[in-house]
mmCIF file of C-alpha atoms and ligand atoms in Angstrom:
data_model
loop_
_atom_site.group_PDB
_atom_site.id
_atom_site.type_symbol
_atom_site.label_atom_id
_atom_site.label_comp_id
_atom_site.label_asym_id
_atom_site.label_seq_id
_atom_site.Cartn_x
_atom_site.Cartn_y
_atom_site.Cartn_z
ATOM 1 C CA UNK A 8 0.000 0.000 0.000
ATOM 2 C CA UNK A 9 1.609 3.379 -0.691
ATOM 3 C CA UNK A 10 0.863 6.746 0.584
ATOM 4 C CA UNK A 11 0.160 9.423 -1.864
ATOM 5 C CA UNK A 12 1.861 12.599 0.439
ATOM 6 C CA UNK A 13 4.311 12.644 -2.173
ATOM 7 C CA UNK A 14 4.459 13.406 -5.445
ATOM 8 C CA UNK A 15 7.822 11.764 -6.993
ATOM 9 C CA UNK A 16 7.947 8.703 -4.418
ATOM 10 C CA UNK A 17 5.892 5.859 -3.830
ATOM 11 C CA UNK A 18 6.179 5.004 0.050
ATOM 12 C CA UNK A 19 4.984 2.017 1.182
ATOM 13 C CA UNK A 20 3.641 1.184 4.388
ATOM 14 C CA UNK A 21 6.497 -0.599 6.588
ATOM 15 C CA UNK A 22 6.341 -4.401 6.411
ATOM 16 C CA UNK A 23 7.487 -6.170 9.159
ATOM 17 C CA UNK A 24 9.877 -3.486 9.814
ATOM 18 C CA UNK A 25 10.708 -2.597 6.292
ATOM 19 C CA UNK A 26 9.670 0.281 4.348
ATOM 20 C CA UNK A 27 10.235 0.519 0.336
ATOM 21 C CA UNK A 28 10.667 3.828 -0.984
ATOM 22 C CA UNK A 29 10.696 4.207 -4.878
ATOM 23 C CA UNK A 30 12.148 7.050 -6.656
ATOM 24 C CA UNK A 31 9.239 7.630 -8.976
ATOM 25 C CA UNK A 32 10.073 10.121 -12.105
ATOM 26 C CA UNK A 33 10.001 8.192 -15.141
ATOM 27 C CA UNK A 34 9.715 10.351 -17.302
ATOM 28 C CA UNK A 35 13.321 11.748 -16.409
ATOM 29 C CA UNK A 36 14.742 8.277 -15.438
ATOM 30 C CA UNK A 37 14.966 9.780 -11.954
ATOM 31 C CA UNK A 38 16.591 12.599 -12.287
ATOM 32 C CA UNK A 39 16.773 14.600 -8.593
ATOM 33 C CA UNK A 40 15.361 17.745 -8.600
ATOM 34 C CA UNK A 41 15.066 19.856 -5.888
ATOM 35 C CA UNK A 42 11.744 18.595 -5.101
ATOM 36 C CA UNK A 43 12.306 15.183 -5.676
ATOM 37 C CA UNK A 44 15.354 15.237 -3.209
ATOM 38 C CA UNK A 45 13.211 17.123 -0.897
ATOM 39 C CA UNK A 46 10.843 14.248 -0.477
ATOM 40 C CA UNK A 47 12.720 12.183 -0.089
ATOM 41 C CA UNK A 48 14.693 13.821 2.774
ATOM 42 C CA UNK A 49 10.905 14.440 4.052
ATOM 43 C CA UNK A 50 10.336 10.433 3.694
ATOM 44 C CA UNK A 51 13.043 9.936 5.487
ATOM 45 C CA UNK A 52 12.000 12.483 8.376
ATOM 46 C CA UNK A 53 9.166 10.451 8.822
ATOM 47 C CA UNK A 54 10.776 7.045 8.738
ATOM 48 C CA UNK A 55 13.169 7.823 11.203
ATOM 49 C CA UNK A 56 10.467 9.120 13.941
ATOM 50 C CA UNK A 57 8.443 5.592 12.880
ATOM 51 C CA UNK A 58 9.346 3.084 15.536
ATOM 52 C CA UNK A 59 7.593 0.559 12.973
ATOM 53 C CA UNK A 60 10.326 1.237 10.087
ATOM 54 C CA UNK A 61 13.473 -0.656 11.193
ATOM 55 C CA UNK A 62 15.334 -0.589 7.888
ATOM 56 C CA UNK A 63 14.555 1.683 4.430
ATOM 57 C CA UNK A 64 15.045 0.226 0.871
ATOM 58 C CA UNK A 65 15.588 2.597 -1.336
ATOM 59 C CA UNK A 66 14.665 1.544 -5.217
ATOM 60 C CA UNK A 67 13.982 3.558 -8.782
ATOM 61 C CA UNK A 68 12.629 1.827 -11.827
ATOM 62 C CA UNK A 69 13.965 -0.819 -13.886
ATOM 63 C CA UNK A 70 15.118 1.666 -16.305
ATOM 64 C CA UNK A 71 16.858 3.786 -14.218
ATOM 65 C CA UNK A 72 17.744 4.265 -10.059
ATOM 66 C CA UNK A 73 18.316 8.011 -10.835
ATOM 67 C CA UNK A 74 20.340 9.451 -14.131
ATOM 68 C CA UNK A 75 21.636 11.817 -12.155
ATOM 69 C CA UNK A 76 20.543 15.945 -11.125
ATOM 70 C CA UNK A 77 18.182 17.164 -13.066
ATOM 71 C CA UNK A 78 20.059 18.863 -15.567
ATOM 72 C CA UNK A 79 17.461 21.213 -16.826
ATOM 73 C CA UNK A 80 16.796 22.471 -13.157
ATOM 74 C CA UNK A 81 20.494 22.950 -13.135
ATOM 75 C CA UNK A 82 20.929 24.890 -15.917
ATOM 76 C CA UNK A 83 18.758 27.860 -14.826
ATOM 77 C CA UNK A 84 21.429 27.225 -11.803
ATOM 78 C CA UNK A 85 24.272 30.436 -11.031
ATOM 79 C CA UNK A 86 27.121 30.553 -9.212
ATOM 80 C CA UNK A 87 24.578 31.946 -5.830
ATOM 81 C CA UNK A 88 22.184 29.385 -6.699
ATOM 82 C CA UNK A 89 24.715 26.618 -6.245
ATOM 83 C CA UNK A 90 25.698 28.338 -3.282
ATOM 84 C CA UNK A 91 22.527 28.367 -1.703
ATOM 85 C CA UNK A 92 21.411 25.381 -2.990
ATOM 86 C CA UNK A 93 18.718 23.931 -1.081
ATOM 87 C CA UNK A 94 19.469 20.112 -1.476
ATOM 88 C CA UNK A 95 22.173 20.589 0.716
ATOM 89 C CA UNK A 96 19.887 20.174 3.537
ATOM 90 C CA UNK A 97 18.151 17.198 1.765
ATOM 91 C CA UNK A 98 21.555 15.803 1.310
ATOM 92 C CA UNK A 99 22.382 16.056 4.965
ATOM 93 C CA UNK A 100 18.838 14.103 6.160
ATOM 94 C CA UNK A 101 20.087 11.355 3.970
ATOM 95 C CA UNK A 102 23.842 11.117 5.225
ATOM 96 C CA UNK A 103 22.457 11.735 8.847
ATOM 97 C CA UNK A 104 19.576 8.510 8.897
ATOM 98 C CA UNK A 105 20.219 6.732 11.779
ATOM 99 C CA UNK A 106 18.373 3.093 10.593
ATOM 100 C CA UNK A 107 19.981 1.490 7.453
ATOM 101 C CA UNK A 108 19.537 2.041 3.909
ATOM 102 C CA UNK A 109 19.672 -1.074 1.565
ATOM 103 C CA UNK A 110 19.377 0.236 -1.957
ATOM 104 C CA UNK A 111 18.106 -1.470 -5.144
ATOM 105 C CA UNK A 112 19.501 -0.435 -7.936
ATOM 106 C CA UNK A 113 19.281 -1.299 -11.739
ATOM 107 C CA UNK A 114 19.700 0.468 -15.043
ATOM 108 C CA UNK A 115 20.952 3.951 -14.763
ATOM 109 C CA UNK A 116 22.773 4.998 -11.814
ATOM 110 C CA UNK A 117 24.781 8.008 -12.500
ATOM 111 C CA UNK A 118 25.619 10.988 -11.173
ATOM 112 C CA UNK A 119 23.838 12.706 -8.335
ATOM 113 C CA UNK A 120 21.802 9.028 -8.642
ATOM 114 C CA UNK A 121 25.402 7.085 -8.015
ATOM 115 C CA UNK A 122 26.294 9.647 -5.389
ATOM 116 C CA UNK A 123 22.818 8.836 -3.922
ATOM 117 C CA UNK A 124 22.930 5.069 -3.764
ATOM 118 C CA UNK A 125 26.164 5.495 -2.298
ATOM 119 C CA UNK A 126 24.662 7.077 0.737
ATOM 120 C CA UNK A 127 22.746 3.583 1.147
ATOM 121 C CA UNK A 128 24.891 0.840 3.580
ATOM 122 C CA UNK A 129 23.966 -1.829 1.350
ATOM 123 C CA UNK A 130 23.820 -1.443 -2.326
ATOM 124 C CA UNK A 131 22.224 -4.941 -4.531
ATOM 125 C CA UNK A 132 22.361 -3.945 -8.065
ATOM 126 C CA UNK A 133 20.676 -6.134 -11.207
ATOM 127 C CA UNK A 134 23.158 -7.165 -14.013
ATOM 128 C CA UNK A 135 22.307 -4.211 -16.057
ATOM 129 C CA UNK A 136 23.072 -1.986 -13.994
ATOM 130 C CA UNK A 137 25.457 0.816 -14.800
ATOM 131 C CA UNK A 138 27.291 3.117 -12.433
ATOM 132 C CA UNK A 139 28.801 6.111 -13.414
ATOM 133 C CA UNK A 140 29.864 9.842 -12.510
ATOM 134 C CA UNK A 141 29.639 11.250 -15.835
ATOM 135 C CA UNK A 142 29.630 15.038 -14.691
ATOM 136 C CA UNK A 143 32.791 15.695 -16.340
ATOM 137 C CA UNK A 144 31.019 15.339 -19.836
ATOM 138 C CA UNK A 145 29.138 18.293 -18.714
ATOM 139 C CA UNK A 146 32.199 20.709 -17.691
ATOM 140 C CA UNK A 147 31.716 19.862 -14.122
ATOM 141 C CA UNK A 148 32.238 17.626 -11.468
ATOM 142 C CA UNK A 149 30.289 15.485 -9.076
ATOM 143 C CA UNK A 150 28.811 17.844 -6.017
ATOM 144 C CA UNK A 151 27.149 15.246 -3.731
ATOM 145 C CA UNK A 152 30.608 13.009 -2.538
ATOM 146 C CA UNK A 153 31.401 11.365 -6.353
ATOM 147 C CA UNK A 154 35.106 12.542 -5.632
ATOM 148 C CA UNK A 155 34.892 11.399 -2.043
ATOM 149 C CA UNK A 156 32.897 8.260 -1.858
ATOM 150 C CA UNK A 157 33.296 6.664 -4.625
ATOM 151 C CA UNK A 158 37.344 6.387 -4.206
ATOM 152 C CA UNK A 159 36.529 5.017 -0.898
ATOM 153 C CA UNK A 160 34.343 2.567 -1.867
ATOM 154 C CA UNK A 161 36.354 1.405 -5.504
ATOM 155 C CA UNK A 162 39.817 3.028 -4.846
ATOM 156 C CA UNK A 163 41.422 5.780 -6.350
ATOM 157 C CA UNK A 164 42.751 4.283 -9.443
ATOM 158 C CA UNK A 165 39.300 3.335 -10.287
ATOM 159 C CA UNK A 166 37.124 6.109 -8.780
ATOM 160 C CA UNK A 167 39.682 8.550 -10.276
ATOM 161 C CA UNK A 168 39.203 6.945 -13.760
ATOM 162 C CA UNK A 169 35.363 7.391 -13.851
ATOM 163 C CA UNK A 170 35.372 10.621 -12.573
ATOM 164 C CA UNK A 171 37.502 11.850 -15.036
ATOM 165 C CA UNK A 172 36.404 9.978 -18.140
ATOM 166 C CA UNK A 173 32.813 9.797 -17.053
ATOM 167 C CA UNK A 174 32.983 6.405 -18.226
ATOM 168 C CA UNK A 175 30.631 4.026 -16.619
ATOM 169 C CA UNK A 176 31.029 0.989 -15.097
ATOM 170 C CA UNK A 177 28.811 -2.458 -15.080
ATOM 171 C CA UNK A 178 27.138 -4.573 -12.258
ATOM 172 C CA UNK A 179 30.008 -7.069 -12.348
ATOM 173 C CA UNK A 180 33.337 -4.125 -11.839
ATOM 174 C CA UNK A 181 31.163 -2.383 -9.468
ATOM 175 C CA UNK A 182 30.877 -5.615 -7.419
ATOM 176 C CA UNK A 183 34.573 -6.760 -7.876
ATOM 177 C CA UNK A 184 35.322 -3.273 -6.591
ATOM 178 C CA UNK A 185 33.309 -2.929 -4.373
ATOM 179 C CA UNK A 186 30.869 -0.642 -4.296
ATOM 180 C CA UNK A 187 28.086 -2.961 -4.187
ATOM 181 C CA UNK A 188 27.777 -6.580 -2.523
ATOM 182 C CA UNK A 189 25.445 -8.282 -4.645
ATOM 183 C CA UNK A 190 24.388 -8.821 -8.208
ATOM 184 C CA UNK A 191 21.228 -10.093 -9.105
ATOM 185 C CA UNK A 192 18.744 -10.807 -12.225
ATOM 186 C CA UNK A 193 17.148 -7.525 -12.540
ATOM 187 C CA UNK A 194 13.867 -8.414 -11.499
ATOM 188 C CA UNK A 195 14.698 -10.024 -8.054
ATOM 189 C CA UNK A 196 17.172 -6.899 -7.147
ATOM 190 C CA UNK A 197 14.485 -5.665 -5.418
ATOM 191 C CA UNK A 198 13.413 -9.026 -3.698
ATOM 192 C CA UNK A 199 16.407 -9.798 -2.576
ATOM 193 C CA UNK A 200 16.922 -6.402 -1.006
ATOM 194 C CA UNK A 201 14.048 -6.893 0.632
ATOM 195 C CA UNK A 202 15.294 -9.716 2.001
ATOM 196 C CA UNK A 203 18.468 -8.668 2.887
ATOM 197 C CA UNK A 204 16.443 -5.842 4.907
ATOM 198 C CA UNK A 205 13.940 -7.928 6.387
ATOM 199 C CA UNK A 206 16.885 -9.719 8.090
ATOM 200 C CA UNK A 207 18.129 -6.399 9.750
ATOM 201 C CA UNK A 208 14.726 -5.800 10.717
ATOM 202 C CA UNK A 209 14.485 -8.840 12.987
ATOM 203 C CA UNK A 210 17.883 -7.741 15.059
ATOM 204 C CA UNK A 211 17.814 -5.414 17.659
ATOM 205 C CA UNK A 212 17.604 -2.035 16.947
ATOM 206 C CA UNK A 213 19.901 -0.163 19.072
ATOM 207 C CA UNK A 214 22.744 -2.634 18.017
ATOM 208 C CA UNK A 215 22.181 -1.866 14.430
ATOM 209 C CA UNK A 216 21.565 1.640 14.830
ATOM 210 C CA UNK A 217 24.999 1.233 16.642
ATOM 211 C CA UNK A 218 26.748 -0.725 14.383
ATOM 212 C CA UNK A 219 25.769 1.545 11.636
ATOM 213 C CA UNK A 220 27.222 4.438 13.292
ATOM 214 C CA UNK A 221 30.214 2.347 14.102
ATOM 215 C CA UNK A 222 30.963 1.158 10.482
ATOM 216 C CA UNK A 223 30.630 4.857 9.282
ATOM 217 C CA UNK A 224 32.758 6.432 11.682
ATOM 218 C CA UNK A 225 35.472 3.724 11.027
ATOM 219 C CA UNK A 226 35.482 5.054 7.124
ATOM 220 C CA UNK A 227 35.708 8.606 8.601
ATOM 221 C CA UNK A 228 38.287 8.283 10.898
ATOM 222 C CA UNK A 229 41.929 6.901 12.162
ATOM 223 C CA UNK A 230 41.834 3.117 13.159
ATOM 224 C CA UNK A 231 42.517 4.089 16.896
ATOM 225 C CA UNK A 232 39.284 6.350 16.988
ATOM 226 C CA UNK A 233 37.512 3.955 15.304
ATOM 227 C CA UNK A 234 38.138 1.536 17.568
ATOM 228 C CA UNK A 235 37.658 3.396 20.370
ATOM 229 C CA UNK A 236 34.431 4.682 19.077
ATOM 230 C CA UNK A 237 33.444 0.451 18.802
ATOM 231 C CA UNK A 238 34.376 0.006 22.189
ATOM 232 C CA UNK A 239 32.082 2.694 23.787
ATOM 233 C CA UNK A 240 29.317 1.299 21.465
ATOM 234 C CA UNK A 241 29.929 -2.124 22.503
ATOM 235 C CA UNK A 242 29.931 -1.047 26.323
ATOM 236 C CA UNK A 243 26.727 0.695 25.672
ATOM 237 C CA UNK A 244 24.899 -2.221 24.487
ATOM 238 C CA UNK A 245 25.838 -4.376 27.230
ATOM 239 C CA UNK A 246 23.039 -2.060 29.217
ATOM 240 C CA UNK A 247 20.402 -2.973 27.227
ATOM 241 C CA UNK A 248 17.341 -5.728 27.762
ATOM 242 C CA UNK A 249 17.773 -6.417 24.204
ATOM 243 C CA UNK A 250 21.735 -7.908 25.011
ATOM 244 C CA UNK A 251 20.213 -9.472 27.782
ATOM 245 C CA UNK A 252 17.280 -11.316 25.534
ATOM 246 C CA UNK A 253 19.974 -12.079 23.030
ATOM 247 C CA UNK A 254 21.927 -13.504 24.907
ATOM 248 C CA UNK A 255 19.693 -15.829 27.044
ATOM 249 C CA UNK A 256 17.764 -16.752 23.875
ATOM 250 C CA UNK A 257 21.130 -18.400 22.667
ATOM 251 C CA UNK A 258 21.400 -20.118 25.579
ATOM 252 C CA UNK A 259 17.589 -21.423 25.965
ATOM 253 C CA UNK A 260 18.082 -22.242 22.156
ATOM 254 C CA UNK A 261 15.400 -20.175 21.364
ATOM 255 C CA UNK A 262 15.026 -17.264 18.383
ATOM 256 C CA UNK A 263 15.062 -13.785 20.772
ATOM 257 C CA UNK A 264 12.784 -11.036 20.586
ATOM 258 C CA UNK A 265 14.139 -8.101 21.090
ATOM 259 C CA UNK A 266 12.168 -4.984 21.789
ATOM 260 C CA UNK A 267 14.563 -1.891 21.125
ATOM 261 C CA UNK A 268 15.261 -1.645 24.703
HETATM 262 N N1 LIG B 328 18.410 15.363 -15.913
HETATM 263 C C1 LIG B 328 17.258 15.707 -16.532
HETATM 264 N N2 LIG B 328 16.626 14.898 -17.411
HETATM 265 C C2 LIG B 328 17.193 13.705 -17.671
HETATM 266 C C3 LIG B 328 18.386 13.287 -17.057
HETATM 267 C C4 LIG B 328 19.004 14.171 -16.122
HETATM 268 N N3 LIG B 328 20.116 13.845 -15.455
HETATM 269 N N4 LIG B 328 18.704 12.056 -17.506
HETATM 270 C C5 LIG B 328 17.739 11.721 -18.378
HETATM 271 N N5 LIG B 328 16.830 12.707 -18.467
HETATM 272 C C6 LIG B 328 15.620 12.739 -19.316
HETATM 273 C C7 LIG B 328 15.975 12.997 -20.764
HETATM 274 O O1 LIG B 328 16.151 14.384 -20.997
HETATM 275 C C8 LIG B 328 14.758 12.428 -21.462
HETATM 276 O O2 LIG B 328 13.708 13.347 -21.362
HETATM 277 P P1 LIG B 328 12.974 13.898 -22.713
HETATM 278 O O3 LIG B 328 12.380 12.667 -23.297
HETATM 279 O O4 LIG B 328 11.990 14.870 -22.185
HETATM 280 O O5 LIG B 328 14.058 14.476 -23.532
HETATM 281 C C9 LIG B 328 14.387 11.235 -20.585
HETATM 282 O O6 LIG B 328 15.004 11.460 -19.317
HETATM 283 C C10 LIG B 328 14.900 9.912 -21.123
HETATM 284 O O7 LIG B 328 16.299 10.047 -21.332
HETATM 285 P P2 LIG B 328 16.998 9.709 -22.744
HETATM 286 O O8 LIG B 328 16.041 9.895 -23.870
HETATM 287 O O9 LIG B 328 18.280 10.474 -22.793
HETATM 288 O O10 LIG B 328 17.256 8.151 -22.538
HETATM 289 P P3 LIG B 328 18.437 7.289 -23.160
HETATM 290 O O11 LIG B 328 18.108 5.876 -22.812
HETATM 291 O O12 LIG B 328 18.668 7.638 -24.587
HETATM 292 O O13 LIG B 328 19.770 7.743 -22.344
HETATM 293 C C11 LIG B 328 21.025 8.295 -20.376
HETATM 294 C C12 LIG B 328 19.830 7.534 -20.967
HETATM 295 C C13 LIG B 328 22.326 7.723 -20.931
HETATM 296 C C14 LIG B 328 20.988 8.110 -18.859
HETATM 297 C C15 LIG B 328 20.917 9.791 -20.749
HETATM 298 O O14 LIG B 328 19.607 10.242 -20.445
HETATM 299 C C16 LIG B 328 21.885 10.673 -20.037
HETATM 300 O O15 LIG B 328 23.048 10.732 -20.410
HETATM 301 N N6 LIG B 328 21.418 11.402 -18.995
HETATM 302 C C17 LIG B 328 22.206 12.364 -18.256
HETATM 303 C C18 LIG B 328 23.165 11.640 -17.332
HETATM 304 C C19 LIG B 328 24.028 12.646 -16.622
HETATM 305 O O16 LIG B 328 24.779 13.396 -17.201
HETATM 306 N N7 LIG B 328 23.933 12.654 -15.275
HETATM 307 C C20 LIG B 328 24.708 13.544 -14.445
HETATM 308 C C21 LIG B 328 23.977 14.789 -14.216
HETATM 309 S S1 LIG B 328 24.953 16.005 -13.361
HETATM 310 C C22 LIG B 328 24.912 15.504 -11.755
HETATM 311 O O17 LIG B 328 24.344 14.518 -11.395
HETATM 312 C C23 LIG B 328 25.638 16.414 -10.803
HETATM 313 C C24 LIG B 328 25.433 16.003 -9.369
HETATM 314 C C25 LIG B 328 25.647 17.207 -8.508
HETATM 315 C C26 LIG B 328 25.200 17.033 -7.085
HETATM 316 C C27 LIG B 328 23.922 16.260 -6.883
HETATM 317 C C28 LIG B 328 22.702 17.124 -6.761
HETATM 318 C C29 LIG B 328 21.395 16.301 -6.807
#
């Protein structure tokens, strides 16, 4: 069932913890507009104060994830416009979601659209899909963490080779370098990512909410920090009911049900 509040997303209700959002401009192959971004930073807003949506999956079409910023909206774009650009903000929701992200991705993802699915934690891509950061062809370069993310996530040899050819890359070199963790036929990308959510959804919250933060922080910082960082975390969870259920349930051989607590 999806909720008609927006007008460039189809949200669904959550399901068992899981809530599909769909990028849903076809007629641009998902190009992110202002607006578009907007709602789905407003999505978001609303999924994080939902104690029923445990884990987002993020999709487009078959066609197309998202081609990229609108390039027509762009164009009417100066110098102050850029500066004051709005989606900063919308940009900053998305980097700053506290439950996971597993995006879906096939066809186009390029541009803005790459930069976007690499604000996702897990990206499952169908065979066709292609990644690219093909700003370059346009005079410009990425503006949403292309330079930054994507070398982190491929290396720099690679990232640094698609962000100055604009050159895309398939399903199969984004997996081998890593950018995404899973290829699958097209029409069960979004299946499995459900899947792949649905098994987040059943842990405990705080602990993934945790080890999210965690696994960011580690790609943002020095290994000491990082670690450091981990080890509060892990001390922090050792107050909760929901270590406590875990824990017992292993030993009752039992499945646990943890509450978020
Ligand atoms: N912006 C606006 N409209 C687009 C975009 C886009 N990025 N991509 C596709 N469309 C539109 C086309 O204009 C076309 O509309 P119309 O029929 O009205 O002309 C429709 O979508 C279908 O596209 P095509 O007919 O071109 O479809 P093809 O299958 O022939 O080609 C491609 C598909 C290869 C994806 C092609 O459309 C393309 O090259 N698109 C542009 C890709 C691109 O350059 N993306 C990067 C944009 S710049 C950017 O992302 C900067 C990020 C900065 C920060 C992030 C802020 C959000």
């Amino acid at each position: 069932m999806s909720n008609n509040a927006y007008e460039m997303l189809n949200v669904a209700e959550p399901v068992d913890g899981v809530q599909q959002i769909q990028l849903d401009r076809p007629e641009a192959l998902n190009a992110l507009t202002t607006a578009l971004l907007g709602e789905l930073s407003r999505a978001l807003d609303v999924a994080e104060a939902n104690s029923h949506v445990k884990v987002v999956v993020l999709t487009g079409s078959i066609r197309a994830f998202a081609a990229g910023a609108d390039v027509k909206e762009m164009a009417e774009r100066d110098l102050v416009g850029i500066v004051n650009d709005p989606r900063q903000q919308s940009w900053q929701r998305i980097t700053q979601f506290s439950k996971p992200i597993v995006a879906a991705i096939n066809g186009y993802c390029l541009g803005g659209g790459c930069e976007l699915a690499m604000h996702a934690d897990i990206l499952i891509a169908g065979t066709d899909a292609k990644f690219g950061q093909p700003e370059i062809n346009l005079g410009i370069i990425p503006g949403a963490g292309g330079t930054q993310r994507l070398v982190r996530a491929v290396g720099k040899s690679l990232g640094m080779q698609m962000v100055l050819t604009g050159q895309p890359i398939n399903a199969e070199q984004a997996k081998s370098a890593g950018l995404i963790s899973e290829i699958t036929q097209p029409e069960l990308t979004l299946p499995r990512a459900m899947e792949v959510a649905s098994q987040i959804a059943q842990k405990s919250a705080l602990a993934v909410r945790l080890a999210k933060e965690c696994v960011l922080k580690g790609m943002d910082t020095d290994l000491a920090t990082g670690l450091r960082f981990e080890r509060h975390a892990f001390t922090v969870l050792s107050g909760t009911k929901d270590r406590d259920e875990g824990i017992a349930a292993f030993l009752e051989k039992r499945k646990p049900t943890f509450t978020g607590q």
